[in-house]
C-alpha cells in the first residue's frame, strides 16, 4: 500500500493527515467522529451561551450553559482518560500530532474567550489535556498562532468588555454590547 504523505513545512512534519496503517486510520477517524457529538457540542454550546450570544442579539442563557458545560467536562475527562494514552505525547499514543489532535485542540481553543476564572475552572483540572494542548501548539508552530490570531483578538475584546461592565457581575449574568457584522 502506498504511504500517504504528511504535510511538510520545510524541516518539520506538522501532522499525519491520513495514516497509511488502516487500524491507526480507523482510530483517528473514531476520534474525529466522537469529537462532533461530544467535545464540539459542549465547547461550542458553553461558549455561545456564556459569551457569544449577545454578539448575535441573544441573551446569555445560564441554563443552557450548564447543560453544555456538563458535556464539555465529560468530553475533557474522556480525552484525558481514553484518547490520551500514556506512551505518546498526542492522541492515541502517537509521537506526532494527527488531524484529530489539530481538530480537538482547535475546538478547545475557543475556551480562550471565556473569563480566565471560568476557563481555569473548566480546563484546569485536566493536567494531561493541558500538556497535550501545549505539545500540539508547539508541534504546529508558527502556524498554530497564525490561524488563531482572530481568536486572540476576540479574546482581548471580550476581556475588555467584561471588565468595562464590571468584574463583580458573574459572567453568565452579563450582557455585553456586541453588534454582529453579519
PDB file of C-alpha atoms in Angstrom:
ATOM      1  CA  UNK A   1       0.000   0.000   0.000  1.00  0.00           C
ATOM      2  CA  UNK A   2       1.286   3.452  -0.897  1.00  0.00           C
ATOM      3  CA  UNK A   3       2.340   5.694   2.012  1.00  0.00           C
ATOM      4  CA  UNK A   4       0.141   8.794   2.304  1.00  0.00           C
ATOM      5  CA  UNK A   5       2.424  11.844   2.587  1.00  0.00           C
ATOM      6  CA  UNK A   6       2.244  14.029   5.665  1.00  0.00           C
ATOM      7  CA  UNK A   7       2.026  17.798   5.392  1.00  0.00           C
ATOM      8  CA  UNK A   8       5.522  19.208   5.379  1.00  0.00           C
ATOM      9  CA  UNK A   9       6.744  22.646   6.322  1.00  0.00           C
ATOM     10  CA  UNK A  10      10.402  22.934   5.440  1.00  0.00           C
ATOM     11  CA  UNK A  11      12.137  20.980   8.187  1.00  0.00           C
ATOM     12  CA  UNK A  12       9.103  19.868  10.191  1.00  0.00           C
ATOM     13  CA  UNK A  13       6.476  17.236   9.624  1.00  0.00           C
ATOM     14  CA  UNK A  14       3.431  19.032  11.002  1.00  0.00           C
ATOM     15  CA  UNK A  15       0.935  16.213  11.289  1.00  0.00           C
ATOM     16  CA  UNK A  16      -0.070  12.930   9.803  1.00  0.00           C
ATOM     17  CA  UNK A  17      -3.265  13.660   7.906  1.00  0.00           C
ATOM     18  CA  UNK A  18      -4.289  10.173   6.980  1.00  0.00           C
ATOM     19  CA  UNK A  19      -2.212   7.328   8.424  1.00  0.00           C
ATOM     20  CA  UNK A  20      -1.297   4.574   5.961  1.00  0.00           C
ATOM     21  CA  UNK A  21      -1.945   1.920   8.618  1.00  0.00           C
ATOM     22  CA  UNK A  22      -5.670   1.145   8.312  1.00  0.00           C
ATOM     23  CA  UNK A  23      -6.043   0.309  12.007  1.00  0.00           C
ATOM     24  CA  UNK A  24      -4.468   3.633  13.021  1.00  0.00           C
ATOM     25  CA  UNK A  25      -6.511   5.488  10.397  1.00  0.00           C
ATOM     26  CA  UNK A  26      -9.708   3.961  11.825  1.00  0.00           C
ATOM     27  CA  UNK A  27      -8.697   5.079  15.333  1.00  0.00           C
ATOM     28  CA  UNK A  28      -8.070   8.647  14.135  1.00  0.00           C
ATOM     29  CA  UNK A  29     -11.436   8.622  12.336  1.00  0.00           C
ATOM     30  CA  UNK A  30     -13.157   7.385  15.506  1.00  0.00           C
ATOM     31  CA  UNK A  31     -11.709  10.327  17.459  1.00  0.00           C
ATOM     32  CA  UNK A  32     -12.943  12.740  14.782  1.00  0.00           C
ATOM     33  CA  UNK A  33     -16.422  11.161  14.805  1.00  0.00           C
ATOM     34  CA  UNK A  34     -16.550  11.332  18.620  1.00  0.00           C
ATOM     35  CA  UNK A  35     -15.467  14.978  18.532  1.00  0.00           C
ATOM     36  CA  UNK A  36     -18.540  16.177  16.632  1.00  0.00           C
ATOM     37  CA  UNK A  37     -21.081  14.743  19.061  1.00  0.00           C
ATOM     38  CA  UNK A  38     -19.197  15.465  22.246  1.00  0.00           C
ATOM     39  CA  UNK A  39     -16.381  17.983  22.545  1.00  0.00           C
ATOM     40  CA  UNK A  40     -17.743  20.244  19.798  1.00  0.00           C
ATOM     41  CA  UNK A  41     -21.245  20.214  21.243  1.00  0.00           C
ATOM     42  CA  UNK A  42     -20.016  21.011  24.751  1.00  0.00           C
ATOM     43  CA  UNK A  43     -17.391  23.631  23.897  1.00  0.00           C
ATOM     44  CA  UNK A  44     -19.454  25.479  21.283  1.00  0.00           C
ATOM     45  CA  UNK A  45     -22.654  25.353  23.327  1.00  0.00           C
ATOM     46  CA  UNK A  46     -20.988  26.547  26.510  1.00  0.00           C
ATOM     47  CA  UNK A  47     -19.038  29.323  24.796  1.00  0.00           C
ATOM     48  CA  UNK A  48     -22.080  30.540  22.899  1.00  0.00           C
ATOM     49  CA  UNK A  49     -24.351  30.591  25.941  1.00  0.00           C
ATOM     50  CA  UNK A  50     -21.828  32.266  28.264  1.00  0.00           C
ATOM     51  CA  UNK A  51     -20.060  34.753  25.961  1.00  0.00           C
ATOM     52  CA  UNK A  52     -21.106  34.889  22.316  1.00  0.00           C
ATOM     53  CA  UNK A  53     -24.918  35.056  22.356  1.00  0.00           C
ATOM     54  CA  UNK A  54     -25.083  38.883  22.740  1.00  0.00           C
ATOM     55  CA  UNK A  55     -22.993  39.273  19.585  1.00  0.00           C
ATOM     56  CA  UNK A  56     -25.930  37.650  17.779  1.00  0.00           C
ATOM     57  CA  UNK A  57     -28.532  39.758  19.558  1.00  0.00           C
ATOM     58  CA  UNK A  58     -29.462  36.996  22.003  1.00  0.00           C
ATOM     59  CA  UNK A  59     -29.426  36.904  25.790  1.00  0.00           C
ATOM     60  CA  UNK A  60     -26.930  34.769  27.667  1.00  0.00           C
ATOM     61  CA  UNK A  61     -28.542  31.515  28.772  1.00  0.00           C
ATOM     62  CA  UNK A  62     -27.190  30.133  32.088  1.00  0.00           C
ATOM     63  CA  UNK A  63     -29.473  27.067  31.963  1.00  0.00           C
ATOM     64  CA  UNK A  64     -28.247  26.041  28.510  1.00  0.00           C
ATOM     65  CA  UNK A  65     -24.678  26.898  29.536  1.00  0.00           C
ATOM     66  CA  UNK A  66     -24.930  24.483  32.481  1.00  0.00           C
ATOM     67  CA  UNK A  67     -26.159  21.713  30.160  1.00  0.00           C
ATOM     68  CA  UNK A  68     -23.298  22.249  27.718  1.00  0.00           C
ATOM     69  CA  UNK A  69     -20.740  22.624  30.500  1.00  0.00           C
ATOM     70  CA  UNK A  70     -21.612  19.101  31.641  1.00  0.00           C
ATOM     71  CA  UNK A  71     -20.995  17.780  28.104  1.00  0.00           C
ATOM     72  CA  UNK A  72     -17.742  19.754  27.912  1.00  0.00           C
ATOM     73  CA  UNK A  73     -16.453  18.420  31.243  1.00  0.00           C
ATOM     74  CA  UNK A  74     -17.358  14.852  30.279  1.00  0.00           C
ATOM     75  CA  UNK A  75     -15.534  15.349  26.970  1.00  0.00           C
ATOM     76  CA  UNK A  76     -12.373  16.671  28.630  1.00  0.00           C
ATOM     77  CA  UNK A  77     -12.452  13.734  31.047  1.00  0.00           C
ATOM     78  CA  UNK A  78     -12.788  11.300  28.120  1.00  0.00           C
ATOM     79  CA  UNK A  79      -9.862  12.910  26.288  1.00  0.00           C
ATOM     80  CA  UNK A  80      -7.743  12.629  29.414  1.00  0.00           C
ATOM     81  CA  UNK A  81      -8.722   9.057  30.309  1.00  0.00           C
ATOM     82  CA  UNK A  82      -9.256   7.415  26.898  1.00  0.00           C
ATOM     83  CA  UNK A  83      -7.790   9.298  23.953  1.00  0.00           C
ATOM     84  CA  UNK A  84      -4.559  10.445  25.627  1.00  0.00           C
ATOM     85  CA  UNK A  85      -2.596   7.307  26.258  1.00  0.00           C
ATOM     86  CA  UNK A  86       0.474   7.132  28.434  1.00  0.00           C
ATOM     87  CA  UNK A  87       3.010   6.122  25.772  1.00  0.00           C
ATOM     88  CA  UNK A  88       2.811   9.141  23.440  1.00  0.00           C
ATOM     89  CA  UNK A  89       2.511  12.920  23.566  1.00  0.00           C
ATOM     90  CA  UNK A  90      -0.527  13.011  21.277  1.00  0.00           C
ATOM     91  CA  UNK A  91      -3.892  11.310  20.869  1.00  0.00           C
ATOM     92  CA  UNK A  92      -3.911   7.531  20.620  1.00  0.00           C
ATOM     93  CA  UNK A  93      -0.370   7.328  21.988  1.00  0.00           C
ATOM     94  CA  UNK A  94       1.213   8.843  18.904  1.00  0.00           C
ATOM     95  CA  UNK A  95       4.584  10.568  18.855  1.00  0.00           C
ATOM     96  CA  UNK A  96       3.343  13.140  16.330  1.00  0.00           C
ATOM     97  CA  UNK A  97       0.057  15.020  16.067  1.00  0.00           C
ATOM     98  CA  UNK A  98      -2.659  13.807  13.711  1.00  0.00           C
ATOM     99  CA  UNK A  99      -5.528  15.702  12.140  1.00  0.00           C
ATOM    100  CA  UNK A 100      -7.550  14.579  15.189  1.00  0.00           C
ATOM    101  CA  UNK A 101      -5.121  16.369  17.523  1.00  0.00           C
ATOM    102  CA  UNK A 102      -5.403  19.517  15.431  1.00  0.00           C
ATOM    103  CA  UNK A 103      -9.191  19.349  15.302  1.00  0.00           C
ATOM    104  CA  UNK A 104      -9.696  18.754  19.027  1.00  0.00           C
ATOM    105  CA  UNK A 105      -7.118  21.297  20.170  1.00  0.00           C
ATOM    106  CA  UNK A 106      -8.645  23.946  17.897  1.00  0.00           C
ATOM    107  CA  UNK A 107     -12.059  23.152  19.372  1.00  0.00           C
ATOM    108  CA  UNK A 108     -10.720  23.627  22.880  1.00  0.00           C
ATOM    109  CA  UNK A 109      -9.050  26.890  21.860  1.00  0.00           C
ATOM    110  CA  UNK A 110     -12.437  28.622  21.715  1.00  0.00           C
ATOM    111  CA  UNK A 111     -12.425  28.439  25.518  1.00  0.00           C
ATOM    112  CA  UNK A 112      -9.816  31.213  25.352  1.00  0.00           C
ATOM    113  CA  UNK A 113     -12.620  33.779  25.080  1.00  0.00           C
ATOM    114  CA  UNK A 114     -14.046  32.761  28.458  1.00  0.00           C
ATOM    115  CA  UNK A 115     -13.346  34.670  31.618  1.00  0.00           C
ATOM    116  CA  UNK A 116      -9.977  33.386  32.921  1.00  0.00           C
ATOM    117  CA  UNK A 117     -11.568  32.061  36.122  1.00  0.00           C
ATOM    118  CA  UNK A 118     -14.169  30.107  34.153  1.00  0.00           C
ATOM    119  CA  UNK A 119     -11.557  28.756  31.764  1.00  0.00           C
ATOM    120  CA  UNK A 120      -9.293  27.672  34.624  1.00  0.00           C
ATOM    121  CA  UNK A 121     -12.212  26.098  36.487  1.00  0.00           C
ATOM    122  CA  UNK A 122     -13.207  24.094  33.413  1.00  0.00           C
ATOM    123  CA  UNK A 123      -9.894  23.021  31.943  1.00  0.00           C
ATOM    124  CA  UNK A 124      -7.509  23.415  34.900  1.00  0.00           C
ATOM    125  CA  UNK A 125      -8.210  20.011  36.489  1.00  0.00           C
ATOM    126  CA  UNK A 126      -7.192  18.193  33.291  1.00  0.00           C
ATOM    127  CA  UNK A 127      -3.392  18.346  33.540  1.00  0.00           C
ATOM    128  CA  UNK A 128      -2.753  15.803  30.775  1.00  0.00           C
ATOM    129  CA  UNK A 129      -5.101  17.701  28.450  1.00  0.00           C
ATOM    130  CA  UNK A 130      -3.256  20.959  29.194  1.00  0.00           C
ATOM    131  CA  UNK A 131       0.117  19.342  28.457  1.00  0.00           C
ATOM    132  CA  UNK A 132      -1.246  17.812  25.250  1.00  0.00           C
ATOM    133  CA  UNK A 133      -2.561  21.221  24.126  1.00  0.00           C
ATOM    134  CA  UNK A 134       0.889  22.749  24.711  1.00  0.00           C
ATOM    135  CA  UNK A 135       2.577  19.857  22.885  1.00  0.00           C
ATOM    136  CA  UNK A 136       0.206  20.270  19.920  1.00  0.00           C
ATOM    137  CA  UNK A 137       0.707  24.045  19.801  1.00  0.00           C
ATOM    138  CA  UNK A 138       4.480  23.625  19.879  1.00  0.00           C
ATOM    139  CA  UNK A 139       4.439  20.939  17.183  1.00  0.00           C
ATOM    140  CA  UNK A 140       2.422  23.156  14.850  1.00  0.00           C
ATOM    141  CA  UNK A 141       4.216  26.478  15.357  1.00  0.00           C
ATOM    142  CA  UNK A 142       4.267  29.069  13.901  1.00  0.00           C
ATOM    143  CA  UNK A 143       1.112  28.128  12.003  1.00  0.00           C
ATOM    144  CA  UNK A 144      -0.944  27.444  15.106  1.00  0.00           C
ATOM    145  CA  UNK A 145      -0.600  31.015  16.361  1.00  0.00           C
ATOM    146  CA  UNK A 146      -1.187  32.427  12.889  1.00  0.00           C
ATOM    147  CA  UNK A 147      -4.540  30.708  12.422  1.00  0.00           C
ATOM    148  CA  UNK A 148      -5.704  31.753  15.887  1.00  0.00           C
ATOM    149  CA  UNK A 149      -4.950  35.478  15.511  1.00  0.00           C
ATOM    150  CA  UNK A 150      -8.645  36.344  15.173  1.00  0.00           C
ATOM    151  CA  UNK A 151      -9.474  34.273  18.248  1.00  0.00           C
ATOM    152  CA  UNK A 152      -6.851  36.111  20.295  1.00  0.00           C
ATOM    153  CA  UNK A 153      -8.215  39.477  19.112  1.00  0.00           C
ATOM    154  CA  UNK A 154     -11.733  38.385  20.097  1.00  0.00           C
ATOM    155  CA  UNK A 155     -10.405  37.236  23.468  1.00  0.00           C
ATOM    156  CA  UNK A 156      -8.937  40.689  24.070  1.00  0.00           C
ATOM    157  CA  UNK A 157     -12.175  42.394  23.018  1.00  0.00           C
ATOM    158  CA  UNK A 158     -14.329  40.196  25.275  1.00  0.00           C
ATOM    159  CA  UNK A 159     -11.889  40.667  28.143  1.00  0.00           C
ATOM    160  CA  UNK A 160     -12.041  44.472  27.819  1.00  0.00           C
ATOM    161  CA  UNK A 161     -15.814  44.463  27.615  1.00  0.00           C
ATOM    162  CA  UNK A 162     -16.137  42.140  30.599  1.00  0.00           C
ATOM    163  CA  UNK A 163     -14.103  44.452  32.772  1.00  0.00           C
ATOM    164  CA  UNK A 164     -15.776  47.577  31.414  1.00  0.00           C
ATOM    165  CA  UNK A 165     -19.098  46.145  32.598  1.00  0.00           C
ATOM    166  CA  UNK A 166     -17.608  45.273  35.971  1.00  0.00           C
ATOM    167  CA  UNK A 167     -15.934  42.182  37.323  1.00  0.00           C
ATOM    168  CA  UNK A 168     -18.357  41.910  40.243  1.00  0.00           C
ATOM    169  CA  UNK A 169     -21.149  40.687  37.950  1.00  0.00           C
ATOM    170  CA  UNK A 170     -20.959  36.927  37.201  1.00  0.00           C
ATOM    171  CA  UNK A 171     -20.065  36.301  33.575  1.00  0.00           C
ATOM    172  CA  UNK A 172     -23.269  34.367  32.870  1.00  0.00           C
ATOM    173  CA  UNK A 173     -25.330  37.395  34.006  1.00  0.00           C
ATOM    174  CA  UNK A 174     -23.502  39.975  31.908  1.00  0.00           C
ATOM    175  CA  UNK A 175     -24.920  41.235  28.650  1.00  0.00           C
ATOM    176  CA  UNK A 176     -22.069  42.941  26.819  1.00  0.00           C
ATOM    177  CA  UNK A 177     -22.909  45.158  23.887  1.00  0.00           C
ATOM    178  CA  UNK A 178     -21.729  43.340  20.781  1.00  0.00           C
ATOM    179  CA  UNK A 179     -23.025  44.047  17.361  1.00  0.00           C
ATOM    180  CA  UNK A 180     -22.863  41.336  14.785  1.00  0.00           C
ATOM    181  CA  UNK A 181     -21.303  42.194  11.451  1.00  0.00           C
ATOM    182  CA  UNK A 182     -23.406  39.522   9.786  1.00  0.00           C
TER     183      UNK A 182
END
